[in-house]
Every structure is written in structure tokens, then in C-alpha cells.
PDB file of C-alpha atoms in Angstrom:
ATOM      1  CA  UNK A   1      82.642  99.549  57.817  1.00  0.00           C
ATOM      2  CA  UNK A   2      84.943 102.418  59.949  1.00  0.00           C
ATOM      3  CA  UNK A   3      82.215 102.659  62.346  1.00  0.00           C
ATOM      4  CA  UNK A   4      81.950  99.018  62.985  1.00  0.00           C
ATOM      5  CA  UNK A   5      85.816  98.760  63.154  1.00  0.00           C
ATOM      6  CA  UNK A   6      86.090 101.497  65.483  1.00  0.00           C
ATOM      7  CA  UNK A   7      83.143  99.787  67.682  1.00  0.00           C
ATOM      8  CA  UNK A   8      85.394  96.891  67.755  1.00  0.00           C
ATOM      9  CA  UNK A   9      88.296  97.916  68.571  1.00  0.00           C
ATOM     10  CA  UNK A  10      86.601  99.951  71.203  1.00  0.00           C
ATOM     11  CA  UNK A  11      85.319  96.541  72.827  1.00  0.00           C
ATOM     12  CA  UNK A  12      89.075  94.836  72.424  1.00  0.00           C
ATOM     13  CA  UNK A  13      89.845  97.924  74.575  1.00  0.00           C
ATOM     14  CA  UNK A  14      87.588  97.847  77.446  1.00  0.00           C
ATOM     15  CA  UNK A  15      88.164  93.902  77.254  1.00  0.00           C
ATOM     16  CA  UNK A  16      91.848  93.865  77.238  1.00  0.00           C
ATOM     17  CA  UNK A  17      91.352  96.867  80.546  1.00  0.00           C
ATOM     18  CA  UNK A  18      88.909  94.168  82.208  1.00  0.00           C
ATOM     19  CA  UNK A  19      91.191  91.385  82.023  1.00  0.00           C
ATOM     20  CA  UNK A  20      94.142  93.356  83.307  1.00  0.00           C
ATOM     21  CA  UNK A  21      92.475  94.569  85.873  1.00  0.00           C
ATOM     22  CA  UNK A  22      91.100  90.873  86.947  1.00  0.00           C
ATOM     23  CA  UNK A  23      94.580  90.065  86.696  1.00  0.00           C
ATOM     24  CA  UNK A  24      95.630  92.607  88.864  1.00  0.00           C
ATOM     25  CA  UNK A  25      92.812  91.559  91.782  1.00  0.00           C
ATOM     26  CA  UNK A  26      93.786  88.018  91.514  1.00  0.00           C
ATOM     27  CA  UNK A  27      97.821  89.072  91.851  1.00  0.00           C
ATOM     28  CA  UNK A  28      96.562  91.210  94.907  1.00  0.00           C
ATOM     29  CA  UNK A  29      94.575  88.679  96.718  1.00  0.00           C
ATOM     30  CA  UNK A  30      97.210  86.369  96.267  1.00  0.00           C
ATOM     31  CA  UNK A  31      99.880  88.522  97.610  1.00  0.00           C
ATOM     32  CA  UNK A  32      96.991  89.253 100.496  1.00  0.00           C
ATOM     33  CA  UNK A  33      96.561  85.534 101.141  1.00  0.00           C
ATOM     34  CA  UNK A  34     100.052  85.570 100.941  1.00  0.00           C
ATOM     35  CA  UNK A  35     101.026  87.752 103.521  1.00  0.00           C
ATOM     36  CA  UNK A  36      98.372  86.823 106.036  1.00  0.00           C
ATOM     37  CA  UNK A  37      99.959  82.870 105.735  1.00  0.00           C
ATOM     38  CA  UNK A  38     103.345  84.329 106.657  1.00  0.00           C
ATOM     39  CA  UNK A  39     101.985  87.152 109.208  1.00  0.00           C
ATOM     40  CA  UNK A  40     100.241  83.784 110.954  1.00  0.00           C
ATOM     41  CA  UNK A  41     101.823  80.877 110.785  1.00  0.00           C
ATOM     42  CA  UNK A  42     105.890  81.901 110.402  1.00  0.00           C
ATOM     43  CA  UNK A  43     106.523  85.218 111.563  1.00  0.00           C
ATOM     44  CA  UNK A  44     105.234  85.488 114.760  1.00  0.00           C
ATOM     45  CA  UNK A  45     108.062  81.937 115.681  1.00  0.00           C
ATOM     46  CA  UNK A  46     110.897  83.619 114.045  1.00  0.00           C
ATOM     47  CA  UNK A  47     112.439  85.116 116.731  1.00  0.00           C
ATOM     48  CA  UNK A  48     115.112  87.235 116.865  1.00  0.00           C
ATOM     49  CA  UNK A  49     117.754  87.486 119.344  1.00  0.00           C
ATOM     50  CA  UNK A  50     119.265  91.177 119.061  1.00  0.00           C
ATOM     51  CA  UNK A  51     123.049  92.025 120.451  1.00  0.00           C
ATOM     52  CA  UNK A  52     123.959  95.036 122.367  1.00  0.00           C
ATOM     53  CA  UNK A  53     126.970  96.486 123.677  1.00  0.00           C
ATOM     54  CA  UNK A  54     126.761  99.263 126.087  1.00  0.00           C
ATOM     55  CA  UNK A  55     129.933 100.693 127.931  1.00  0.00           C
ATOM     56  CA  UNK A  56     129.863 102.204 131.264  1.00  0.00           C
ATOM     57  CA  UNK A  57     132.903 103.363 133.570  1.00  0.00           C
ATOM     58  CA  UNK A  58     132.038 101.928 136.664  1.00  0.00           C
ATOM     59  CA  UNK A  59     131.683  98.050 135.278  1.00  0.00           C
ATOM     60  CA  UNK A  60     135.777  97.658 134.841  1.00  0.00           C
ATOM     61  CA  UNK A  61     136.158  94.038 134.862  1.00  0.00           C
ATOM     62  CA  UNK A  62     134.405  91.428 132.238  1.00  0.00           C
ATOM     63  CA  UNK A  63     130.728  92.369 131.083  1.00  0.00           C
ATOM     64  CA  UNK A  64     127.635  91.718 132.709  1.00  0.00           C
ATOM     65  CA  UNK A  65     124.858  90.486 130.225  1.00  0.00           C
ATOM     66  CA  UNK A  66     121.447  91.455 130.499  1.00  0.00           C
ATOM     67  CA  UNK A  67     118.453  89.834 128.831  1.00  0.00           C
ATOM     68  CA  UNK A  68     115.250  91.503 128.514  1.00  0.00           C
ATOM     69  CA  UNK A  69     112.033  89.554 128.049  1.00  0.00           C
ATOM     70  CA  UNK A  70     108.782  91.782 127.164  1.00  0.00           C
ATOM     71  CA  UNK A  71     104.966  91.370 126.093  1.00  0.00           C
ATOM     72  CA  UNK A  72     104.844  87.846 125.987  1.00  0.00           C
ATOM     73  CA  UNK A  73     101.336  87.472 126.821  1.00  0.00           C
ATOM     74  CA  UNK A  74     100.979  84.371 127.586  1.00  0.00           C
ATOM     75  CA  UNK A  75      97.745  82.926 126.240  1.00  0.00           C
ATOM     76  CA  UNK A  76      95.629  82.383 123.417  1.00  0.00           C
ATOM     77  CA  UNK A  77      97.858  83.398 121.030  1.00  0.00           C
ATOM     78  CA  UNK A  78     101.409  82.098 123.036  1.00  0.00           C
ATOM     79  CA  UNK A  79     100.959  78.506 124.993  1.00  0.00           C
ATOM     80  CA  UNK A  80     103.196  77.128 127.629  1.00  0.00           C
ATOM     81  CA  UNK A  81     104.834  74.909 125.093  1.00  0.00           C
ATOM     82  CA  UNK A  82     105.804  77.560 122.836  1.00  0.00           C
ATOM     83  CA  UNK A  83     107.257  79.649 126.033  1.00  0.00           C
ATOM     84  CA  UNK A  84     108.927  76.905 127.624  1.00  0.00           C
ATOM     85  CA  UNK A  85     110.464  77.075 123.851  1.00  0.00           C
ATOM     86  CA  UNK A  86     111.127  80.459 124.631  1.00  0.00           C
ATOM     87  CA  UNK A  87     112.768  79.679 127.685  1.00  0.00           C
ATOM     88  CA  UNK A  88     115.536  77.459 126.066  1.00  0.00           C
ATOM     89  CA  UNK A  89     115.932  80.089 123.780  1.00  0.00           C
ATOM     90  CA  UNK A  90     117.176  82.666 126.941  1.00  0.00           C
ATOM     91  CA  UNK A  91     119.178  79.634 128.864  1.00  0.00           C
ATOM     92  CA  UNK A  92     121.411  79.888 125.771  1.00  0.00           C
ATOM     93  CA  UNK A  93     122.494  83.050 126.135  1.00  0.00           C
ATOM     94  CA  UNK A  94     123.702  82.439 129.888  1.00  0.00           C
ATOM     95  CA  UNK A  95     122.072  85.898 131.102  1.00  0.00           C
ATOM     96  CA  UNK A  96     123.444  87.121 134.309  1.00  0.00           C
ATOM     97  CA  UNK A  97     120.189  89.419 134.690  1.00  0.00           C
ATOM     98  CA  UNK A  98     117.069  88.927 133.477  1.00  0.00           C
ATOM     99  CA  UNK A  99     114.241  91.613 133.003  1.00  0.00           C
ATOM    100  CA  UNK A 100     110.877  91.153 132.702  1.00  0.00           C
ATOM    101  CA  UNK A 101     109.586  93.967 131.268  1.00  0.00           C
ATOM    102  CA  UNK A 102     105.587  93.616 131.814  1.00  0.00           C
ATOM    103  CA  UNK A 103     102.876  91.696 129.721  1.00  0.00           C
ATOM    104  CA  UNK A 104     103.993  88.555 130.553  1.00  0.00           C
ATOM    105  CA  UNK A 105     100.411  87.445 130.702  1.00  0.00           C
ATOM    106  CA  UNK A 106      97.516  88.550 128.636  1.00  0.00           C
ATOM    107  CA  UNK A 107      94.239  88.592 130.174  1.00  0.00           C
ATOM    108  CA  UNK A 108      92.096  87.374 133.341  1.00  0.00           C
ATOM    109  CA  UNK A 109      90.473  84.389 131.436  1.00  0.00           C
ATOM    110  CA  UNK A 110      94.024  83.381 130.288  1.00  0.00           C
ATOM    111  CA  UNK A 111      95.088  83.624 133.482  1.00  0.00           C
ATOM    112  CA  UNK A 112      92.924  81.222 135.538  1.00  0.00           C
ATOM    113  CA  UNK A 113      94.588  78.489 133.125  1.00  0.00           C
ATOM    114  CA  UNK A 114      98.467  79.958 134.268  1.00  0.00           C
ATOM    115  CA  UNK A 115      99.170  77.355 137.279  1.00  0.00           C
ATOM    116  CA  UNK A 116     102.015  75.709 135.806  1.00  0.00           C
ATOM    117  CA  UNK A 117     103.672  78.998 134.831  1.00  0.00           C
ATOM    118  CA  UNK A 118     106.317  79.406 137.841  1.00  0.00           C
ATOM    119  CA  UNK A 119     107.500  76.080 137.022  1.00  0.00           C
ATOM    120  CA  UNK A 120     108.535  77.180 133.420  1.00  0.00           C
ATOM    121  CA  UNK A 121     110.053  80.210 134.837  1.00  0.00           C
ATOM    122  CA  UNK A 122     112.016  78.601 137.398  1.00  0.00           C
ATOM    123  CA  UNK A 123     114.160  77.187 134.454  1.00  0.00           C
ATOM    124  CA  UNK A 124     114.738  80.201 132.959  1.00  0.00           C
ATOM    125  CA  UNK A 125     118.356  81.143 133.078  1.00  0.00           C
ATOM    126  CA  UNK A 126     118.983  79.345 136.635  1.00  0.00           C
ATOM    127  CA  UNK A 127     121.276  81.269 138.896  1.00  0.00           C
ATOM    128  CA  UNK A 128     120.816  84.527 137.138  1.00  0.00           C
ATOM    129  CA  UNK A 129     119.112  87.592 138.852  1.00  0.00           C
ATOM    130  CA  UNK A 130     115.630  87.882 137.333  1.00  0.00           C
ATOM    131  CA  UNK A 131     113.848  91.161 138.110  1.00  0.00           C
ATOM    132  CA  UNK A 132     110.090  92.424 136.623  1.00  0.00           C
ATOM    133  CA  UNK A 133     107.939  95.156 136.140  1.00  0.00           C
ATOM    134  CA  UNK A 134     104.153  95.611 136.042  1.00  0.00           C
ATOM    135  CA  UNK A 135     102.500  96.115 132.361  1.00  0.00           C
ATOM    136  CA  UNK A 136      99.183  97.407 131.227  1.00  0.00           C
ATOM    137  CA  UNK A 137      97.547  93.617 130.839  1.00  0.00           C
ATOM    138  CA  UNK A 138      98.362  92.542 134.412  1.00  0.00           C
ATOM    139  CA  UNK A 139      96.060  95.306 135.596  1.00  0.00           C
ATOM    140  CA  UNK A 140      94.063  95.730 132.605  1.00  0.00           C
ATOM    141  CA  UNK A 141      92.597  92.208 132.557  1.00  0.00           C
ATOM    142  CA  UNK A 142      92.265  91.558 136.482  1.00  0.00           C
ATOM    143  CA  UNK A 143      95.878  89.697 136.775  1.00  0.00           C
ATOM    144  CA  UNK A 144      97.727  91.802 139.010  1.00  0.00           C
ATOM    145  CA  UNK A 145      96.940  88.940 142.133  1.00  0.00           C
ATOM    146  CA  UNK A 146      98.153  86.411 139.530  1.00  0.00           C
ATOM    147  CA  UNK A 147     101.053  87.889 138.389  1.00  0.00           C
ATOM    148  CA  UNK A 148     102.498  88.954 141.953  1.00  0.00           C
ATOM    149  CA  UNK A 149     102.078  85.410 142.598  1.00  0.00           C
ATOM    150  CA  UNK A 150     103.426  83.771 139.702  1.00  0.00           C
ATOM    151  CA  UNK A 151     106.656  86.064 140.101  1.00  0.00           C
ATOM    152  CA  UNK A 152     106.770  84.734 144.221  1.00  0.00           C
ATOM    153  CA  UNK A 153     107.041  81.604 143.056  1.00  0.00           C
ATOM    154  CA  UNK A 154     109.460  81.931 140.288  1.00  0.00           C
ATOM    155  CA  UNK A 155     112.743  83.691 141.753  1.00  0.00           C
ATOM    156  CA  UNK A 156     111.869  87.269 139.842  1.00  0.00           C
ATOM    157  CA  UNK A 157     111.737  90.946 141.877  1.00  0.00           C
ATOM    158  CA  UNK A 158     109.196  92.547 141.364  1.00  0.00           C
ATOM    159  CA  UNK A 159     109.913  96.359 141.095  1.00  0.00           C
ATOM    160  CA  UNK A 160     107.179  98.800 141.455  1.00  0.00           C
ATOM    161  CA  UNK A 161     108.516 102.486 141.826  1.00  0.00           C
ATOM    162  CA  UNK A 162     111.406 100.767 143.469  1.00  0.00           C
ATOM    163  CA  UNK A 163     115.491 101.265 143.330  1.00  0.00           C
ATOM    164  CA  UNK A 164     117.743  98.247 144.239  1.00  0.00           C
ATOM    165  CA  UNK A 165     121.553  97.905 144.365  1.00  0.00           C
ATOM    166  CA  UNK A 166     123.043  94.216 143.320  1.00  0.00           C
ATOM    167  CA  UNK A 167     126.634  92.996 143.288  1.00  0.00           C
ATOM    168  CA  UNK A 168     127.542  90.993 140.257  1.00  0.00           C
ATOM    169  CA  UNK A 169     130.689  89.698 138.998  1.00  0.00           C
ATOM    170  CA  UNK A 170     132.587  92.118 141.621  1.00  0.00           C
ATOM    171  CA  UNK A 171     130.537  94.823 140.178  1.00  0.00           C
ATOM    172  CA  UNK A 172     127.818  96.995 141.709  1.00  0.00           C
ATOM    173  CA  UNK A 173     124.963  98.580 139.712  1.00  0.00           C
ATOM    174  CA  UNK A 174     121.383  99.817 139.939  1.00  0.00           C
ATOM    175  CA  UNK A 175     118.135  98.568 138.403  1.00  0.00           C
ATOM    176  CA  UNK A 176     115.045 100.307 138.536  1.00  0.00           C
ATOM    177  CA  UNK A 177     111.616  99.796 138.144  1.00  0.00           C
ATOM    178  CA  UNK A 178     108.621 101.826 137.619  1.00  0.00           C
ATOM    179  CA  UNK A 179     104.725 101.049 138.033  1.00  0.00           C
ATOM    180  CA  UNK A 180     102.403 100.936 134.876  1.00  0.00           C
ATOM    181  CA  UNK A 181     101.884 104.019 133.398  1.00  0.00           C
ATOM    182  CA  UNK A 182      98.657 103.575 132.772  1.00  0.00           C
ATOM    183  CA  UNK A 183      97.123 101.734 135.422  1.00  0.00           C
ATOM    184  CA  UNK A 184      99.312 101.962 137.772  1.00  0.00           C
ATOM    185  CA  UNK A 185     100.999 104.786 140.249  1.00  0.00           C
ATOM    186  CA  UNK A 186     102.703 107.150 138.489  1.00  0.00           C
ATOM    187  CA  UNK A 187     106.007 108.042 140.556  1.00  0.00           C
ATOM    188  CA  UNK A 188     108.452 110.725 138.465  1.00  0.00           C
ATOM    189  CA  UNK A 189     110.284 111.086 142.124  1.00  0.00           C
ATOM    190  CA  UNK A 190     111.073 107.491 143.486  1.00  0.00           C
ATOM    191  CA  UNK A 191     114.736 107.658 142.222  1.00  0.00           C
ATOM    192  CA  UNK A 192     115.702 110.351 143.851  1.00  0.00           C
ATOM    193  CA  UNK A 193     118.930 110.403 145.493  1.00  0.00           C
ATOM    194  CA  UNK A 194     120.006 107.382 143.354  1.00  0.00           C
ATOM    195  CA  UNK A 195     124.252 107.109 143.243  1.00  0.00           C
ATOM    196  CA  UNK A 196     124.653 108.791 139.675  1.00  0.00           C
ATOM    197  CA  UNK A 197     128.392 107.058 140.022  1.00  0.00           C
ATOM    198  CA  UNK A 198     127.081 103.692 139.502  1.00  0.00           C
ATOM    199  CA  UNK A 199     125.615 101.865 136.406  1.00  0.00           C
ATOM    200  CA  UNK A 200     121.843 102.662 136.475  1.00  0.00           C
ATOM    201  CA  UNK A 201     119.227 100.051 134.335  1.00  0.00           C
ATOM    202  CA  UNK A 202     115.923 101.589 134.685  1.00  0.00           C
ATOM    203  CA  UNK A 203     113.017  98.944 133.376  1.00  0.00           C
ATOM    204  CA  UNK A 204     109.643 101.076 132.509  1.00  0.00           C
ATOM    205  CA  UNK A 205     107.106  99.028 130.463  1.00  0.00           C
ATOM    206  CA  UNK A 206     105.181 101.986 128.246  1.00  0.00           C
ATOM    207  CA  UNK A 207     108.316 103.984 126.157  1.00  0.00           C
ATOM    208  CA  UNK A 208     106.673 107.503 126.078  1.00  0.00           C
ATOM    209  CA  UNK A 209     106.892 108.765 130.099  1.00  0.00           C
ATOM    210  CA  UNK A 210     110.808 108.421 129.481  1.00  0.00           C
ATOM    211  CA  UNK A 211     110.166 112.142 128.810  1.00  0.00           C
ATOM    212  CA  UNK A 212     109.384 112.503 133.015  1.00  0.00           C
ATOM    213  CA  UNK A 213     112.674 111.106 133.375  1.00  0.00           C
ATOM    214  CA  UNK A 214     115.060 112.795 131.717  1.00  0.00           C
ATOM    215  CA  UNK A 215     117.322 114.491 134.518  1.00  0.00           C
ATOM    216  CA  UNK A 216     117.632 111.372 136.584  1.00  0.00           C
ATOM    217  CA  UNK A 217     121.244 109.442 136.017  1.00  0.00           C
ATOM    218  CA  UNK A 218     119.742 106.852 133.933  1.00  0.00           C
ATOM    219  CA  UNK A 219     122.466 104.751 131.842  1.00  0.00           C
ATOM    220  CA  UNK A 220     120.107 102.234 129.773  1.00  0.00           C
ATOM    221  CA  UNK A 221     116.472 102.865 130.112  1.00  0.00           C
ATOM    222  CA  UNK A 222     114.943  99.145 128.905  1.00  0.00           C
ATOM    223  CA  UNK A 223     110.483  99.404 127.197  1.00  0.00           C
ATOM    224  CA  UNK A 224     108.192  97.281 125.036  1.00  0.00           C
ATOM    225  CA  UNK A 225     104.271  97.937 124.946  1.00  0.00           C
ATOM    226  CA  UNK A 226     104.404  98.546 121.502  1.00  0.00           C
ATOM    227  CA  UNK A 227     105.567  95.394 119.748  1.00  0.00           C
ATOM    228  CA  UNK A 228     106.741  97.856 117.140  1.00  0.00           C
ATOM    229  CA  UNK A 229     103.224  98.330 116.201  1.00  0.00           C
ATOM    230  CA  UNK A 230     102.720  94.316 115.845  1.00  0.00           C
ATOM    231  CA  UNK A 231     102.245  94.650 112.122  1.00  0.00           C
ATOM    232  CA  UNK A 232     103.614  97.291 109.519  1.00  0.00           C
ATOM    233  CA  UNK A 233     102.530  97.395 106.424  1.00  0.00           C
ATOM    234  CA  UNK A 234     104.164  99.545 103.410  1.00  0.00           C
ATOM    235  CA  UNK A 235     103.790 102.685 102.902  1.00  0.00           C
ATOM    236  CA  UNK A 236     101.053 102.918 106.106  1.00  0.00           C
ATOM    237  CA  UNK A 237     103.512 101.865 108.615  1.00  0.00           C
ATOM    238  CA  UNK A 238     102.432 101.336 111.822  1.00  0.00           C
ATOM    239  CA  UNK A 239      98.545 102.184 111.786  1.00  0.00           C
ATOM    240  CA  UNK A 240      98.086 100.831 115.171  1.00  0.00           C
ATOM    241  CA  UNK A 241      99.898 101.828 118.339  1.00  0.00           C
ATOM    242  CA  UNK A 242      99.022 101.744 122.106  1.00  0.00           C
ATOM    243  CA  UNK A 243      98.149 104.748 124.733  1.00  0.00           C
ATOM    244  CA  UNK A 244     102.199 105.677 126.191  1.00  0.00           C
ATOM    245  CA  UNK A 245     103.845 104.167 122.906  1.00  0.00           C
ATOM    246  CA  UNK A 246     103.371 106.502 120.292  1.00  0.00           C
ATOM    247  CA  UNK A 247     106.365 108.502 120.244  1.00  0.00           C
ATOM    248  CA  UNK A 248     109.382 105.708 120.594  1.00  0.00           C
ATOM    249  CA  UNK A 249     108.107 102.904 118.753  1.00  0.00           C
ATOM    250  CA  UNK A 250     110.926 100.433 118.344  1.00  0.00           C
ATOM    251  CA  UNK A 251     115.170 100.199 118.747  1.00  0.00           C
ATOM    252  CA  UNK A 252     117.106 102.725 120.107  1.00  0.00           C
ATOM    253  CA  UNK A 253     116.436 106.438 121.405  1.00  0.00           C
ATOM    254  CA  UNK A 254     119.532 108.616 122.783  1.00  0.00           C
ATOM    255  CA  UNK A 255     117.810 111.151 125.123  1.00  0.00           C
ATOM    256  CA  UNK A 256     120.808 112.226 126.854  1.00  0.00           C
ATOM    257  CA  UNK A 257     124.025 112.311 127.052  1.00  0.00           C
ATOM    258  CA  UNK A 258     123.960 109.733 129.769  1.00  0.00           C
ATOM    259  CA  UNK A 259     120.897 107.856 129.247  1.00  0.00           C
ATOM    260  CA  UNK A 260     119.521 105.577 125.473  1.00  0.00           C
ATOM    261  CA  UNK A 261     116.554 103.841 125.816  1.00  0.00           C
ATOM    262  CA  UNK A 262     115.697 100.371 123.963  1.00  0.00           C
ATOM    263  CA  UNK A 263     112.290  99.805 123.017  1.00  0.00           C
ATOM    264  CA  UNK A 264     112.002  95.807 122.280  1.00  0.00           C
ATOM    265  CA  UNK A 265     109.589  94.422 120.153  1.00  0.00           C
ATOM    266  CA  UNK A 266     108.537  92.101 122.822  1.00  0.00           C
ATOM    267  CA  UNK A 267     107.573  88.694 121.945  1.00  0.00           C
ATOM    268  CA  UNK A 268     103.936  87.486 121.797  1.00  0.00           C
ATOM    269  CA  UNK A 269     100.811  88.808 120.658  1.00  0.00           C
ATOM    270  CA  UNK A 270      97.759  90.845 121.461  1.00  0.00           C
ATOM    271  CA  UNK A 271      94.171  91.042 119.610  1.00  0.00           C
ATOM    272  CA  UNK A 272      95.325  89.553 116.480  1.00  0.00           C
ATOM    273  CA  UNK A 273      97.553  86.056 116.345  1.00  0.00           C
ATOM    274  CA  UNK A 274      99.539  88.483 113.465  1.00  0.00           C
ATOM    275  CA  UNK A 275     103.204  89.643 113.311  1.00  0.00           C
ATOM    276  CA  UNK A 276     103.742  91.425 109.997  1.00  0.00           C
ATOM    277  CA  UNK A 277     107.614  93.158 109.734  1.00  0.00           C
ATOM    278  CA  UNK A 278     107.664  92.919 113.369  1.00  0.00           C
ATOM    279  CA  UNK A 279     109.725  89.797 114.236  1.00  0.00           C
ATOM    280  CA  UNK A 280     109.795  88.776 117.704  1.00  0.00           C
ATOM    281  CA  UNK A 281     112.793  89.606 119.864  1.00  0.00           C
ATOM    282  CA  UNK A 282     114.952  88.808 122.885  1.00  0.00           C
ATOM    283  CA  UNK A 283     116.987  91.271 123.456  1.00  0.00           C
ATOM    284  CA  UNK A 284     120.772  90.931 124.819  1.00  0.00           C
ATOM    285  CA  UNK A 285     122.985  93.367 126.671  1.00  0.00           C
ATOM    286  CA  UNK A 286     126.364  93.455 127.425  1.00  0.00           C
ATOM    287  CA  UNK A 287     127.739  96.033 129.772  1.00  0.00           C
ATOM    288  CA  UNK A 288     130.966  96.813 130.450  1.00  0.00           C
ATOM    289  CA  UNK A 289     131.984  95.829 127.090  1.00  0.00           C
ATOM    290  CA  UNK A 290     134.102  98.638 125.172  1.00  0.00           C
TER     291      UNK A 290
END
């Protein structure tokens, strides 16, 4: 009688362990299904629009507000509708400079379909100064023609290893813009002899080769590339980050005393149609602003 007790309480065991444990698996796959639903379908359209105050001597009277745009990669994964979307978005917040900070397209196949493109940038933030920057996908994926062309066409600058000087609001300040890291021309030298007096926004699309940088009189050094890893999960983090992008991931880095950089989380989306704890962002600045 013992032995047959013990042999079924034994079996109560290992059943009552079983149907925990398919418990458990169904919990999981529903938290799984769960956060794929939300990493497809709602993150990657709840953007968010970050503030940013950054004080500089030499811009005395009323702020000048800069709006960076990054990785928007237009394409599968981000139409024209959703950027045009986008675009009302920016007109809101009545940008007196806008940067483009690379990846606005995502590959060549995408980019045969990009014809009407200028004509959705031309309404973005009319009257402001628009300026851009080369990123890994226009070279990576054939589009450099494209881009160069699409830019022409829609009022932006494009900056490649290049310094210019613009008067705004009665104030005078610098922007910068290096090449592609990656695929491009690396220049460490090109902003030599800059005026270190004057506010100096230096746009450079991949975060890490800030470190080249570091003894030029940079102010506000603007990146994406990463998309702050594009999905995070707990405990793992960030599993997967791109070449140049490693080391400042997201947000704010002080590597000076002069000169913070801001690594955005850009907008679109790249191999996977997935944002996971990675919210897209337009990011504001306001200089001059104590």
C-alpha cells in the first residue's frame, strides 16, 4: 500500500511539474507573440519628438532651433505616405535648420521607385535652411547618384568633408559635415582653421570616429546609424549594432569641455520592419537658449 502511495504521489509530482511548465511556455509565447505585435505594428509609428537646449556665447539674441532628421530609409519598411506623415510632424516644430543626417533612403531597388521624393521634401519646414550628410545606405546600396539628386531638387546642402558659415536670426554659426565613414572619404583635417569663436554644429552620420575629432572646436556634434540598436531586449540589450556605432549607441555623450554629441535614434527601419524599446525620434535643438 506505501509503495503504491508513494508511486502516486510521485506521478501527481511530475504531473503537477508538466503542467506548470506548459503553463509557463504558453505565458512565454504569448508574451513573444505579444511583443512582436507591438515591435511591428505600434512601435515603430510612435514617434518621439525629443527637446534640447544647448547654450552657446556667441548666439546672444533669441534661439535658433535645429531639427535633426536621421535613418529614415525610405522604403520597404517606411513609404512616402508615412514620410510625408513625417514631414508634418517637422513643419510643426517651425525648424530654422534642418539636418539630414544620412540614410534617408535604404537601398538601390528602393530607390528606382524614389521619383516623387523631392516633392515631399520640398514641404518640409519651408523657408528653413536644410543641410545633409552622406550615410552608409546611399553608398552601400548604389544610391549615391540618387540621393545627390534627390537633395538638388529639394533645397538641402549637401556637406561632404565641407565647412559652411550661415547667418540666421542676426546670428552667425558653423555647420559641418563629414563623408561616410565607411564608404566614403575619411577627412580628420577638413575643419581646420574653422573660427573656434563661433557656434560650430558638426553633422557626422556613424557616432564612433567622433574620437578623430576631439581637438577641433566642435559645440554640438549631431549622429544616428545605430537606431539605438533598433530593438533591445531585457537583460541582452542591444545584441545587434552596426560597424562605427558600437561605442555611443544612443542620447548624449560629453567628450569635451566644448563639444556633446547626440546620437538620435533615427526614424525608420533596416532588415527587420521591428522597433522594440527603440521609439522613433525627431530630435529638436534650441541654441542660444540659457
Amino acid at each position: 500500500m506505501g509503495t503504491v502511495l508513494r508511486k502516486t504521489t510521485r506521478w501527481h509530482v511530475r504531473w503537477m511539474m508538466l503542467n506548470w511548465i506548459e503553463h509557463l511556455l504558453a505565458i512565454l509565447f504569448l508574451l513573444g507573440t505579444a511583443c512582436v505585435m507591438y515591435g511591428y505594428f505600434l512601435e515603430p509609428h510612435l514617434i518621439e519628438v525629443t527637446h534640447h537646449k544647448v547654450g552657446h556665447a556667441s548666439i546672444k539674441s533669441g534661439a535658433i532651433r535645429i531639427v535633426q532628421l536621421t535613418d529614415i530609409h525610405l522604403g520597404d519598411f517606411m513609404s512616402l505616405k508615412r514620410f510625408d506623415h513625417i514631414i508634418d510632424h517637422v513643419n510643426a516644430l517651425e525648424a530654422d535648420i534642418v539636418l539630414l543626417t544620412g540614410d534617408l533612403l535604404d537601398n538601390a531597388k528602393t530607390n528606382q521607385k524614389m521619383d516623387k521624393v523631392p516633392e515631399s521634401l520640398l514641404r518640409l519646414s519651408e523657408g528653413a535652411l536644410k543641410f545633409a550628410v552622406f550615410g552608409n545606405h546611399e553608398y552601400e546600396f548604389g544610391g549615391e547618384s540618387n540621393y545627390r539628386k534627390i537633395l538638388e531638387e529639394s533645397g538641402f546642402r549637401l556637406l561632404v568633408n565641407e565647412t559652411t558659415t550661415v547667418v540666421l536670426n542676426s546670428q552667425t554659426l558653423q555647420i559641418s559635415g563629414a563623408d561616410c565613414a565607411i564608404f566614403g572619404e575619411r577627412d580628420y583635417t577638413f575643419m581646420d582653421g574653422i573660427d573656434p569663436a563661433l557656434f560650430h554644429v558638426f553633422m557626422l552620420h556613424q557616432p564612433d570616429p567622433i574620437d578623430h575629432y576631439l581637438l577641433v572646436p566642435i559645440d554640438l556634434t549631431l549622429s544616428g546609424h545605430t537606431h539605438s540598436g533598433q530593438i533591445r531586449l531585457p537583460i541582452l540589450g542591444t545584441p545587434i549594432l552596426p560597424e562605427l556605432g558600437k561605442k555611443y549607441i544612443d542620447g548624449w555623450y560629453r567628450h569635451t569641455e566644448r563639444m556633446s554629441q547626440y546620437v538620435s535614434r533615427g526614424i525608420g527601419m533596416t532588415m527587420l520592419p521591428f522597433r522594440f524599446q527603440s521609439r522613433p525620434e525627431i530630435a529638436v535643438f534650441d541654441i542660444g537658449v540659457e
